[in-house]
mmCIF file of C-alpha atoms in Angstrom:
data_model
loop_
_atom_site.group_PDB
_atom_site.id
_atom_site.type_symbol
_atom_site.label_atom_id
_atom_site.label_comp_id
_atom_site.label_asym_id
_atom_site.label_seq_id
_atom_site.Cartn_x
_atom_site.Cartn_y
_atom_site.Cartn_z
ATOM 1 C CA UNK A 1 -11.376 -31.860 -16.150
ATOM 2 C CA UNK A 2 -12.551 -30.301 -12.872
ATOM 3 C CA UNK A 3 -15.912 -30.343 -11.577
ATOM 4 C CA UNK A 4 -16.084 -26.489 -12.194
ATOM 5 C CA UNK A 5 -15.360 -27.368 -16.282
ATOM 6 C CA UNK A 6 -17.837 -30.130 -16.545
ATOM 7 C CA UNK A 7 -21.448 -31.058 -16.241
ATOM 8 C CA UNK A 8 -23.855 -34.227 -15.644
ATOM 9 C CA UNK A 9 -25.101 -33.207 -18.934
ATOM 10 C CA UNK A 10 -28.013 -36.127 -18.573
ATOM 11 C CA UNK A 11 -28.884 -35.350 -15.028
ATOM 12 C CA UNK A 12 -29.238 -31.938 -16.295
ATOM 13 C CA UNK A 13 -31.615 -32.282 -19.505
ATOM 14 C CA UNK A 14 -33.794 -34.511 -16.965
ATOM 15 C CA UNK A 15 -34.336 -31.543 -14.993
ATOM 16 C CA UNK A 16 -34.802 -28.672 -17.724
ATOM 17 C CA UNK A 17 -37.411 -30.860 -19.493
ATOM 18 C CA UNK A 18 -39.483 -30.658 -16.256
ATOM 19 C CA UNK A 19 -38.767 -27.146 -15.460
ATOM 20 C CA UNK A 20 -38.457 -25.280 -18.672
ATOM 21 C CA UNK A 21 -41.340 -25.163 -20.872
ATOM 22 C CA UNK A 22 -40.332 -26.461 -24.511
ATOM 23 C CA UNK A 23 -37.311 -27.459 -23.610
ATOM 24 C CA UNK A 24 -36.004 -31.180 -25.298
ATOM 25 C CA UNK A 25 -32.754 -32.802 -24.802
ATOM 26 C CA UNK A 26 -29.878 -34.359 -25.317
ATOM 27 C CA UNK A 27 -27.876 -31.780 -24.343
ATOM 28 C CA UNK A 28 -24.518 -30.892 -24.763
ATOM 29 C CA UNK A 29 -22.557 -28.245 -22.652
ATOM 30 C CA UNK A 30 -19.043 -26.362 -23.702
ATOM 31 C CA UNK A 31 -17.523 -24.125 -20.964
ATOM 32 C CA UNK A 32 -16.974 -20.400 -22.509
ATOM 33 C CA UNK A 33 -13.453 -19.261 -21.847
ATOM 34 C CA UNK A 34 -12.626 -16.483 -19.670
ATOM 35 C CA UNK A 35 -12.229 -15.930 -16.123
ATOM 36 C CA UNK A 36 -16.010 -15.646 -15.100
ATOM 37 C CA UNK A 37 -16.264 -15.780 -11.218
ATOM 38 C CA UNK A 38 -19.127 -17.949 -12.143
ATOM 39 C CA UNK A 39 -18.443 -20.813 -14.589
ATOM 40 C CA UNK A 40 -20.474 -20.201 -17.675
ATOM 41 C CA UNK A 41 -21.721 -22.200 -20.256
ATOM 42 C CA UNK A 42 -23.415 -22.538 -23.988
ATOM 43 C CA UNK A 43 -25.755 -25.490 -23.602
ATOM 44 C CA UNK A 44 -26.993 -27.319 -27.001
ATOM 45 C CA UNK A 45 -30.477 -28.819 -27.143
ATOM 46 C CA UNK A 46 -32.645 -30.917 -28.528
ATOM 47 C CA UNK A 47 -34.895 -27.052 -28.516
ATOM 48 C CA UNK A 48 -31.889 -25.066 -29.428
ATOM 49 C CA UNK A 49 -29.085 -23.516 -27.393
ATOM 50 C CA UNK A 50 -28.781 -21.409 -23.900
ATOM 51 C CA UNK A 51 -26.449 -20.171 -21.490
ATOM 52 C CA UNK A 52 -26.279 -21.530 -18.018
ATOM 53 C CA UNK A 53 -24.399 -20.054 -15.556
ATOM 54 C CA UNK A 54 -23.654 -21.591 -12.372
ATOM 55 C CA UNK A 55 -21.671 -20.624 -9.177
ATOM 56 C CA UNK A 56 -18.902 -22.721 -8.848
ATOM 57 C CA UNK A 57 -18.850 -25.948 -6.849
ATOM 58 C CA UNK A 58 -17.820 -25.701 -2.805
ATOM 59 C CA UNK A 59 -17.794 -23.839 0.396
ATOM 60 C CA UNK A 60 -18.555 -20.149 -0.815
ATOM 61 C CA UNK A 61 -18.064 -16.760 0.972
ATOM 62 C CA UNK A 62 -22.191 -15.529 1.864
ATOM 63 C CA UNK A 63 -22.736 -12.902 -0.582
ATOM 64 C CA UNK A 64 -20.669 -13.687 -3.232
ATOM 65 C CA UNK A 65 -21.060 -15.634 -6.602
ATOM 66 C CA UNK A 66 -24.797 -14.449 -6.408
ATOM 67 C CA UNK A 67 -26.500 -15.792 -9.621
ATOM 68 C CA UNK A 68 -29.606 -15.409 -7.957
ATOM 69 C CA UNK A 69 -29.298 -11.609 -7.529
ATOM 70 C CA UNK A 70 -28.460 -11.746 -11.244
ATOM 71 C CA UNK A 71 -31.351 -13.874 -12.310
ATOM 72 C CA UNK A 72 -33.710 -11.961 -10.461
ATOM 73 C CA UNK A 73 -32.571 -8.438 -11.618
ATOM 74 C CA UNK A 74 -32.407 -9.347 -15.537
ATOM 75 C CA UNK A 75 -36.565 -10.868 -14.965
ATOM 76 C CA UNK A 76 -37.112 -7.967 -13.481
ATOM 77 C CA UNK A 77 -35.636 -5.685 -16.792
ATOM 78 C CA UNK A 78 -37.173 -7.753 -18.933
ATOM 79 C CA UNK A 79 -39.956 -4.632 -20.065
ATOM 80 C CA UNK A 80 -37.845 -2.169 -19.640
ATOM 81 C CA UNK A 81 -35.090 0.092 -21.915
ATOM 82 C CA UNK A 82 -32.384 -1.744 -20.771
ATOM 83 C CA UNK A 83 -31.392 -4.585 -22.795
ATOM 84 C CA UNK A 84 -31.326 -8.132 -21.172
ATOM 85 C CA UNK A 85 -31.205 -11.746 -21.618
ATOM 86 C CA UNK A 86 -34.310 -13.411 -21.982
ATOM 87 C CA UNK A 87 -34.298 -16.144 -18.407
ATOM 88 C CA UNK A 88 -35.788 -19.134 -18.227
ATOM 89 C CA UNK A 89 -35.328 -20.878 -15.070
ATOM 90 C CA UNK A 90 -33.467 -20.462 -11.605
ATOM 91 C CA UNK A 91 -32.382 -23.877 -10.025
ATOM 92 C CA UNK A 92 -31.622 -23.633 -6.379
ATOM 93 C CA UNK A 93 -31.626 -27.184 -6.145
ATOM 94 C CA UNK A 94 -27.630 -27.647 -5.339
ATOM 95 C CA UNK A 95 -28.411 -31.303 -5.867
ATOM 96 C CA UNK A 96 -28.911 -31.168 -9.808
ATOM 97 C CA UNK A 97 -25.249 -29.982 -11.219
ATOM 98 C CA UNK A 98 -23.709 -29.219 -7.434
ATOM 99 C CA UNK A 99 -24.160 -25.272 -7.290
ATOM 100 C CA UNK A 100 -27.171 -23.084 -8.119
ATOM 101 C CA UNK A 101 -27.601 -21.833 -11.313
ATOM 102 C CA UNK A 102 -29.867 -20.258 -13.923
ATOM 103 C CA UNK A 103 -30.617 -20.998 -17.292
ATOM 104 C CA UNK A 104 -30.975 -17.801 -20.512
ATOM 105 C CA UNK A 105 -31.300 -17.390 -23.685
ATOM 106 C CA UNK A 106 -28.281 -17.303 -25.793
ATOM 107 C CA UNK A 107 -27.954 -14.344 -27.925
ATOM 108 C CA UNK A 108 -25.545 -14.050 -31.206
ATOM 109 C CA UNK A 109 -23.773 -11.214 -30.940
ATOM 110 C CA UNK A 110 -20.453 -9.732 -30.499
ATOM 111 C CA UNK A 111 -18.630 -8.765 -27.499
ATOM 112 C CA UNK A 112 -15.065 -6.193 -27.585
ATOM 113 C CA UNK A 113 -12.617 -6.578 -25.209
ATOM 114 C CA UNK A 114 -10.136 -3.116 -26.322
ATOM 115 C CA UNK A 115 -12.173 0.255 -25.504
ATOM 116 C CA UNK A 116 -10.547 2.022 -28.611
ATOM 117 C CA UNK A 117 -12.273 -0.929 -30.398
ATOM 118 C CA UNK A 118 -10.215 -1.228 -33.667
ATOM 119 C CA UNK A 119 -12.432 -4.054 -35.736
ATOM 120 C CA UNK A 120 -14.959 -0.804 -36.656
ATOM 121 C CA UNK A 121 -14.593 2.732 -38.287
ATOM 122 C CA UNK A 122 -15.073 6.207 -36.533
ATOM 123 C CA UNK A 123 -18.423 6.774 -37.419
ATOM 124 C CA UNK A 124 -19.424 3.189 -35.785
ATOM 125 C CA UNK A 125 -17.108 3.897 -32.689
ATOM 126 C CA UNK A 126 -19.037 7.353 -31.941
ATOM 127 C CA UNK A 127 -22.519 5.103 -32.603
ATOM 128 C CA UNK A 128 -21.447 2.531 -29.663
ATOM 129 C CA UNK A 129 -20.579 4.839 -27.485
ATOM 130 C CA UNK A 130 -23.403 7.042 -27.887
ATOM 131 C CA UNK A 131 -25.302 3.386 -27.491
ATOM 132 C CA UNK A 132 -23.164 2.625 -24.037
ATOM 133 C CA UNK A 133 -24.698 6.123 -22.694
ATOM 134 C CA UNK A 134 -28.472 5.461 -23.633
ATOM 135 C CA UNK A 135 -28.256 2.150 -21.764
ATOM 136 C CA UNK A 136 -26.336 3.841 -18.809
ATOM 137 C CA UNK A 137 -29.137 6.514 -18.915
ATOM 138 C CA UNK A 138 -32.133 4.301 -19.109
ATOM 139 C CA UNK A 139 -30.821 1.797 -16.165
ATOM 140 C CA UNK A 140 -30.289 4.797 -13.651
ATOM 141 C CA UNK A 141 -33.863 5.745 -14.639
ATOM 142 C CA UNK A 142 -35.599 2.144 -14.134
ATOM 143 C CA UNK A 143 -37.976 2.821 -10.935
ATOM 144 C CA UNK A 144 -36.904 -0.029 -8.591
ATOM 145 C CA UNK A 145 -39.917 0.228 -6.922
ATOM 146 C CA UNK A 146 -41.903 -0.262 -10.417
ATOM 147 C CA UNK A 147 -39.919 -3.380 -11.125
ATOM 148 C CA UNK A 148 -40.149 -5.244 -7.931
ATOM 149 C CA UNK A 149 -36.619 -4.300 -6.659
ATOM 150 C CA UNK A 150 -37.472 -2.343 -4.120
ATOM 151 C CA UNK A 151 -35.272 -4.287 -1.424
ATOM 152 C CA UNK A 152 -32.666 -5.050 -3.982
ATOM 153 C CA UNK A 153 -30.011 -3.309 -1.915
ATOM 154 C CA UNK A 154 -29.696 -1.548 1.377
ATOM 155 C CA UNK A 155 -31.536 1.714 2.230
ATOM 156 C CA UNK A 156 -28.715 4.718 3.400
ATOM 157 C CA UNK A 157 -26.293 6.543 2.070
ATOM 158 C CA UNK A 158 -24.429 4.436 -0.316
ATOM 159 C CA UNK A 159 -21.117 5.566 -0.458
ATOM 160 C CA UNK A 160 -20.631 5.809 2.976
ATOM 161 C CA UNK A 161 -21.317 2.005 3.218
ATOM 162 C CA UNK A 162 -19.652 1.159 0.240
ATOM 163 C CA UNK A 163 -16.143 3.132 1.846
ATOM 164 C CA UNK A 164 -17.126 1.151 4.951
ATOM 165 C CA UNK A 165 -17.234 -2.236 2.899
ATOM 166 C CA UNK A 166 -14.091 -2.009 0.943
ATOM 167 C CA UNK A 167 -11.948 -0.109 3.430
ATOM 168 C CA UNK A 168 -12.566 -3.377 5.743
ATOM 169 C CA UNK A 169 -11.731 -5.716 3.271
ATOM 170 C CA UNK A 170 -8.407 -3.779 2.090
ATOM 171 C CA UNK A 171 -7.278 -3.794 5.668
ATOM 172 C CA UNK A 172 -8.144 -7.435 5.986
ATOM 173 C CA UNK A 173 -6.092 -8.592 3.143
ATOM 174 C CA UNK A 174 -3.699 -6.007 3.275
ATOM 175 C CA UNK A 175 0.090 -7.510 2.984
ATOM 176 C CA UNK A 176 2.131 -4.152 3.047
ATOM 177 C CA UNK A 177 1.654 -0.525 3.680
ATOM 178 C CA UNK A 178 0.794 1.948 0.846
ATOM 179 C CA UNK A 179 1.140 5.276 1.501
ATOM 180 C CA UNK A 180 -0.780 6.526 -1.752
ATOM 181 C CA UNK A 181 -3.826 4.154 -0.483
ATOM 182 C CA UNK A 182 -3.388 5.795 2.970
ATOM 183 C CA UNK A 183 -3.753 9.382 2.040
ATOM 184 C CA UNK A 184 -6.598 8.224 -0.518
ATOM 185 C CA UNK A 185 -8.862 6.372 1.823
ATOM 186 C CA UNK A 186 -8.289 9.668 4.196
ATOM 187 C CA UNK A 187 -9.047 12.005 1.246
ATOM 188 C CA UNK A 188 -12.152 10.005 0.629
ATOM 189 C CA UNK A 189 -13.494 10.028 4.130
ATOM 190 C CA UNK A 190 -12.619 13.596 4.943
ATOM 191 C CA UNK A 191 -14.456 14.432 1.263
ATOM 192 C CA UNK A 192 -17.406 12.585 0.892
ATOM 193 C CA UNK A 193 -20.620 14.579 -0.378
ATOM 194 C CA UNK A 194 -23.447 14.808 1.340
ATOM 195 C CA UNK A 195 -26.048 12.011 0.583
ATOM 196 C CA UNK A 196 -28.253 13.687 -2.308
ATOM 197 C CA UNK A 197 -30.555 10.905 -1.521
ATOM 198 C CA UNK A 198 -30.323 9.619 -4.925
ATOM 199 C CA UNK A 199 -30.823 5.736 -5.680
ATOM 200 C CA UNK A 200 -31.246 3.631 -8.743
ATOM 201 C CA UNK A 201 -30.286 -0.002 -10.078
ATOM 202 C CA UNK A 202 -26.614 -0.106 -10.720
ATOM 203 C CA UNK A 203 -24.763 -2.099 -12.341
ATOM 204 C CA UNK A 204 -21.368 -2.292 -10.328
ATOM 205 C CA UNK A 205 -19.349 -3.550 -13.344
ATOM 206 C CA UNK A 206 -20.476 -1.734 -16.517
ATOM 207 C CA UNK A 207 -17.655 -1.697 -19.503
ATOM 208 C CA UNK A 208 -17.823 -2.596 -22.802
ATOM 209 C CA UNK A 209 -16.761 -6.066 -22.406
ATOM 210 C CA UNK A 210 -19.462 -6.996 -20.682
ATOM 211 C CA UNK A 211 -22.308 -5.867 -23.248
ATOM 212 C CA UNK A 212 -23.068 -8.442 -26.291
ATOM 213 C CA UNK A 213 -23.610 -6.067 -29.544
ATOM 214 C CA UNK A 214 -25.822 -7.037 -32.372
ATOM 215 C CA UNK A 215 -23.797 -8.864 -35.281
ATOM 216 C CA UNK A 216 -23.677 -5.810 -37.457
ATOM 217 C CA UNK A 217 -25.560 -3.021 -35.964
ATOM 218 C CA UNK A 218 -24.147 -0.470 -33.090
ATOM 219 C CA UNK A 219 -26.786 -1.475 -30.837
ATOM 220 C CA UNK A 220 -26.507 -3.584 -27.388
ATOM 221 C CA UNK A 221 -29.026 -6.577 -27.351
ATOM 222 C CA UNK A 222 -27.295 -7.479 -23.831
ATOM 223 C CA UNK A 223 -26.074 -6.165 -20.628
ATOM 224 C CA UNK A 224 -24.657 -8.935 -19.143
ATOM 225 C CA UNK A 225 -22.852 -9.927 -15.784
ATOM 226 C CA UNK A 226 -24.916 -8.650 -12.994
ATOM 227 C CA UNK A 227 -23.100 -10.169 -10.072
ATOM 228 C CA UNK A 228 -22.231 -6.930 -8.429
ATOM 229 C CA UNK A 229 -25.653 -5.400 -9.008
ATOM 230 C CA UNK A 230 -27.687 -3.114 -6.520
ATOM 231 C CA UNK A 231 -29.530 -0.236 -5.336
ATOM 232 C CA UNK A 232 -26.744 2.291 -5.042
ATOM 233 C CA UNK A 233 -26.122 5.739 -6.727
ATOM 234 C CA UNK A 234 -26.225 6.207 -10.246
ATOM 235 C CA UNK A 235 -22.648 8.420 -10.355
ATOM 236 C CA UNK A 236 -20.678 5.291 -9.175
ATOM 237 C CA UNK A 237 -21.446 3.418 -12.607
ATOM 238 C CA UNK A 238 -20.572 6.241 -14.748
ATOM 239 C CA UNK A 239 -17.506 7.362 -12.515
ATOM 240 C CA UNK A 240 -16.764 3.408 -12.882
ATOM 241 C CA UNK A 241 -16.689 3.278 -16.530
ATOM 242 C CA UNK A 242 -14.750 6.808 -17.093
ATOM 243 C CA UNK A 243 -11.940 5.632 -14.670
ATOM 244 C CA UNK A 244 -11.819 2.489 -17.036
ATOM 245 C CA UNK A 245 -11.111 4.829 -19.985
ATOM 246 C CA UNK A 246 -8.282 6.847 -17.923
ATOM 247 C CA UNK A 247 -6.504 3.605 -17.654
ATOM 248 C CA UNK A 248 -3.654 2.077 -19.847
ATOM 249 C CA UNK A 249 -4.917 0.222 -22.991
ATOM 250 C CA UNK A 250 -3.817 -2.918 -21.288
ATOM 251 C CA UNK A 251 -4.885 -2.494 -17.462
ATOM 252 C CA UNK A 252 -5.470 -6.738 -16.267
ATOM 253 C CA UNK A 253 -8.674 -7.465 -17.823
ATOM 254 C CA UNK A 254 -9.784 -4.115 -17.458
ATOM 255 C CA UNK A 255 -8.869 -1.968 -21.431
ATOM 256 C CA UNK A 256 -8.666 2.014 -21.515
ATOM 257 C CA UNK A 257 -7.903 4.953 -23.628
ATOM 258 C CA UNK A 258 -4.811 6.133 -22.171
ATOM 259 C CA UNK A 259 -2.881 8.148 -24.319
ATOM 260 C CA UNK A 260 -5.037 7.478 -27.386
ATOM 261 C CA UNK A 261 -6.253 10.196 -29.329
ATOM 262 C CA UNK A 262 -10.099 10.149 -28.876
ATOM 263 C CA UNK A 263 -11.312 12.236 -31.171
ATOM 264 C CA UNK A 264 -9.038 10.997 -33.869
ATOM 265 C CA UNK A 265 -10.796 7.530 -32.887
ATOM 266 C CA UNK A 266 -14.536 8.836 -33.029
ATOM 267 C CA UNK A 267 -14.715 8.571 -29.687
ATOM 268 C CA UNK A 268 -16.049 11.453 -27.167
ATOM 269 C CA UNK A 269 -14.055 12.926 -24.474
ATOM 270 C CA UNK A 270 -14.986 12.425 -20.612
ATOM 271 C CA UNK A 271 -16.043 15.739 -20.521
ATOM 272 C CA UNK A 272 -18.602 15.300 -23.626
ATOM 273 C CA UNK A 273 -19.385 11.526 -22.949
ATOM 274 C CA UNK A 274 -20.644 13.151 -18.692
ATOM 275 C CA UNK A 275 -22.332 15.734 -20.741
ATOM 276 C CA UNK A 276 -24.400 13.377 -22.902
ATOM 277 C CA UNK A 277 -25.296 11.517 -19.835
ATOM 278 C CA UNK A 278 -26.888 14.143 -17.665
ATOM 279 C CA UNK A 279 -28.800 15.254 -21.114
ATOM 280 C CA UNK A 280 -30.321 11.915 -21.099
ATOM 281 C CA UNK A 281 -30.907 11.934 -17.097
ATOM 282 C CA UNK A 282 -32.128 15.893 -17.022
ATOM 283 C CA UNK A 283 -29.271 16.657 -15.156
ATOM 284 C CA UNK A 284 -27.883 20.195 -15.012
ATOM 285 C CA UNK A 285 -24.088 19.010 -14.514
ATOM 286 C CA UNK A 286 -22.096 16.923 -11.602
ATOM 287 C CA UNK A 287 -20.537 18.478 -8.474
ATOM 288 C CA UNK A 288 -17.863 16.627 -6.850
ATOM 289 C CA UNK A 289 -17.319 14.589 -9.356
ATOM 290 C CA UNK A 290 -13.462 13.816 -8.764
ATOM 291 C CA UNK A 291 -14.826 12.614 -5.215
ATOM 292 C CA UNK A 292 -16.959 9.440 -7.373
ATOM 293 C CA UNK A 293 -13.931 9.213 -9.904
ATOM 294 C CA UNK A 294 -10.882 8.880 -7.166
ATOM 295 C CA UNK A 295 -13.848 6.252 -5.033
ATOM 296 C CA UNK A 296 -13.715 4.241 -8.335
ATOM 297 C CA UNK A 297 -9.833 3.822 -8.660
ATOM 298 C CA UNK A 298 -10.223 2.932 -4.568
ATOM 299 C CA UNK A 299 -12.602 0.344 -4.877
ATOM 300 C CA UNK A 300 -11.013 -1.355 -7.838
ATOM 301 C CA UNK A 301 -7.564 -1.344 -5.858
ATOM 302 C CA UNK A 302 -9.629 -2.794 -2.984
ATOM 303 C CA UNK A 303 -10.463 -5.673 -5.219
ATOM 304 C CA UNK A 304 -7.014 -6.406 -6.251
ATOM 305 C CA UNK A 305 -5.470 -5.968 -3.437
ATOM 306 C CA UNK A 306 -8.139 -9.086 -2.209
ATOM 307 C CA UNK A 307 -7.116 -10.885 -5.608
ATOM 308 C CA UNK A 308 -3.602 -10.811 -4.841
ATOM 309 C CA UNK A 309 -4.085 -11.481 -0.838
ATOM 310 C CA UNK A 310 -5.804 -15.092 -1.932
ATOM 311 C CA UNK A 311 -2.920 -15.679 -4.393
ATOM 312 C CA UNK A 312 -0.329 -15.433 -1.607
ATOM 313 C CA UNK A 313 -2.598 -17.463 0.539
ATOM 314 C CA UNK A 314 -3.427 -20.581 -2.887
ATOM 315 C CA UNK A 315 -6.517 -19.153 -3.435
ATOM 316 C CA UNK A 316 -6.332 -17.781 -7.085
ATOM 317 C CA UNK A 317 -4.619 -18.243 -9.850
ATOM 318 C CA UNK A 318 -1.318 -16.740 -10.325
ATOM 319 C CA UNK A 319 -1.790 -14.895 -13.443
ATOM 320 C CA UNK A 320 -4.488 -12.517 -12.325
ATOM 321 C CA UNK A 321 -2.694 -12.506 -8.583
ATOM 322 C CA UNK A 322 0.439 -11.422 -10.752
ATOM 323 C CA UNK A 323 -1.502 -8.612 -12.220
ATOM 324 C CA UNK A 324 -3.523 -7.474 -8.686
ATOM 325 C CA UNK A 325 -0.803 -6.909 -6.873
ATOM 326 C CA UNK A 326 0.896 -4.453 -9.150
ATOM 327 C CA UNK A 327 -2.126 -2.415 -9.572
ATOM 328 C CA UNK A 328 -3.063 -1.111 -5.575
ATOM 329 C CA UNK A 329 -0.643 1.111 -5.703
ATOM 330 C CA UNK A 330 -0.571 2.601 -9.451
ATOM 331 C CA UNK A 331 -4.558 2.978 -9.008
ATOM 332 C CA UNK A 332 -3.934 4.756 -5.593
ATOM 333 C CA UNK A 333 -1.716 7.026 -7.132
ATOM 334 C CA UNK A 334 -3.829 7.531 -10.081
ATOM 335 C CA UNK A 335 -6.972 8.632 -7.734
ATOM 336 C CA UNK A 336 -5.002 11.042 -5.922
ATOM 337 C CA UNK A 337 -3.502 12.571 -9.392
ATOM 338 C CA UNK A 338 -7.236 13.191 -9.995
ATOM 339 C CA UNK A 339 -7.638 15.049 -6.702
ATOM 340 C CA UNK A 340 -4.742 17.172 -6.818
ATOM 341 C CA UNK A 341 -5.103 18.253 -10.339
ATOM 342 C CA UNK A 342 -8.992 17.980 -9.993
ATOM 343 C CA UNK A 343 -11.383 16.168 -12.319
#
């Protein structure tokens, strides 16, 4: 097994004793499956079990893998609506396993991976996604200030920087020309609102996948993956999510509601699931909102088109490389389909 798979499972118990308060070894550590950017895994104890999570061993680009950023922003829920992981202890001791990493509670839950969800019945479909907009709601109206994440991000307008970040890193791992990415990146600069000065905790990555449900009510007792967390504005989570149900059922590790019937399913159109969220927010409605949907499909084509640059170059594994690079341009086109015909 690689280094990434495996722990110094005494070396490890040694240090939680002395760190963690109640915590007793031996321990025992099992890697969760899945393609985590940062290795993951349930920890048994003498005290009971955990998660760790860990970046992953090695030379690592400066901002990414930050388990830090997500240790510090689930403390810093830990009072508020939102549900989180109870934490326990950051290690930034790269001495003690080889990487960083944090120890939480582990929860017992369930997790979906297919947005139509077909394990439940209507009436429980309708419940979670009702549930997925209350947490949406009640993260975009944490104060940052009021939870100590005031410099949690960058101050400025943050699409503007986020265009800036992600058209860079599509040019620099760019392999071919795409004319639909072309005319959307122009669309996208030539459109861009005007900054409406709004900022909140987002989440960068919020889906249904990444939310652990209670074992039989429709209630999340977890938001979880915070990597790409920040201070940025509220519309690019919800824009996120609703581009994630325009996609094909089977989209990479990404699921949507393409084609599906939605209300035969129990669950609410884009145009009622938007409504319910500005409700919650006291919003009156959303201007320009196929400008946030169309910077969604960009950004996640942006991403791919890195996944699939570091395949060609032995940097990733083949099977998600396989899937990244046939996704720029589909997403591309996708965006602009929502321009033209509007949102």
């Amino acid at each position: 097994m690689s280094q990434v798979d495996t722990l110094d499972t005494e070396r490890l118990a040694d240090y939680l004793q002395q760190h963690v308060d109640g915590f007793k070894g031996p321990v025992s550590a099992e890697k969760f499956a899945g393609g985590q950017s940062n290795p993951t895994f349930r920890i048994k104890a003498g005290s009971g079990e955990y998660v760790l999570r860990r970046q992953p061993p090695g030379k690592l680009l400066k901002s990414a893998h930050a388990v830090d950023r997500e240790y510090r922003v689930m403390e810093a829920l830990k009072n508020t609506e939102v549900p989180v992981p109870k934490v326990f202890h950051l290690c930034e001791d790269r001495d003690v396993i080889g990487s960083m990493f944090y120890l939480m509670e582990f929860c017992e839950g369930r997790i979906f991976w297919d947005a139509a969800i077909p394990e439940v019945d209507n009436a429980q479909r309708t419940a979670m996604y009702t549930e997925m907009n209350r947490v949406l709601a009640a993260l975009h109206s944490v104060d940052p200030v009021a939870v100590g994440l005031a410099d949690y991000g960058k101050p400025g307008n943050y699409f503007e920087r986020q265009l800036g970040r992600w058209g860079k890193q599509y040019r620099a791992s760019e392999t071919h020309r795409i004319e639909a990415m072309e005319e959307l990146m122009a669309w996208l600069e030539a459109n861009q609102p005007a900054d409406d000065g709004q900022v909140s905790l987002v989440h960068g990555d919020y889906r249904l996948d990444n939310m652990m449900w209670d074992p039989k009510e429709s209630r999340v007792i977890a938001v979880l993956d915070w990597e790409l967390s920040t201070l940025g504005h509220p519309l690019a989570d919800l824009a996120y999510q609703c581009m994630q149900l325009r996609m094909p059922p089977k989209s990479g590790n990404l699921s949507g509601l393409q084609g599906k019937d939605r209300a035969a399913l129990g669950i609410p159109s884009e145009k009622e699931y938007v409504a319910s969220y500005c409700e919650r927010r006291g919003i009156d409605g959303i201007d320009h909102w196929e400008f946030y949907l169309a910077f969604s499909f960009f950004r996640l084509a942006a991403i791919a088109q890195g996944v699939a640059k570091r395949a060609l170059d032995g940097n990733a594994s083949s099977k998600t490389a396989g899937w990244a690079a046939q996704v720029v341009e589909p997403l591309s086109q996708m965006a602009m389909q929502v321009v033209r015909e509007g949102a």
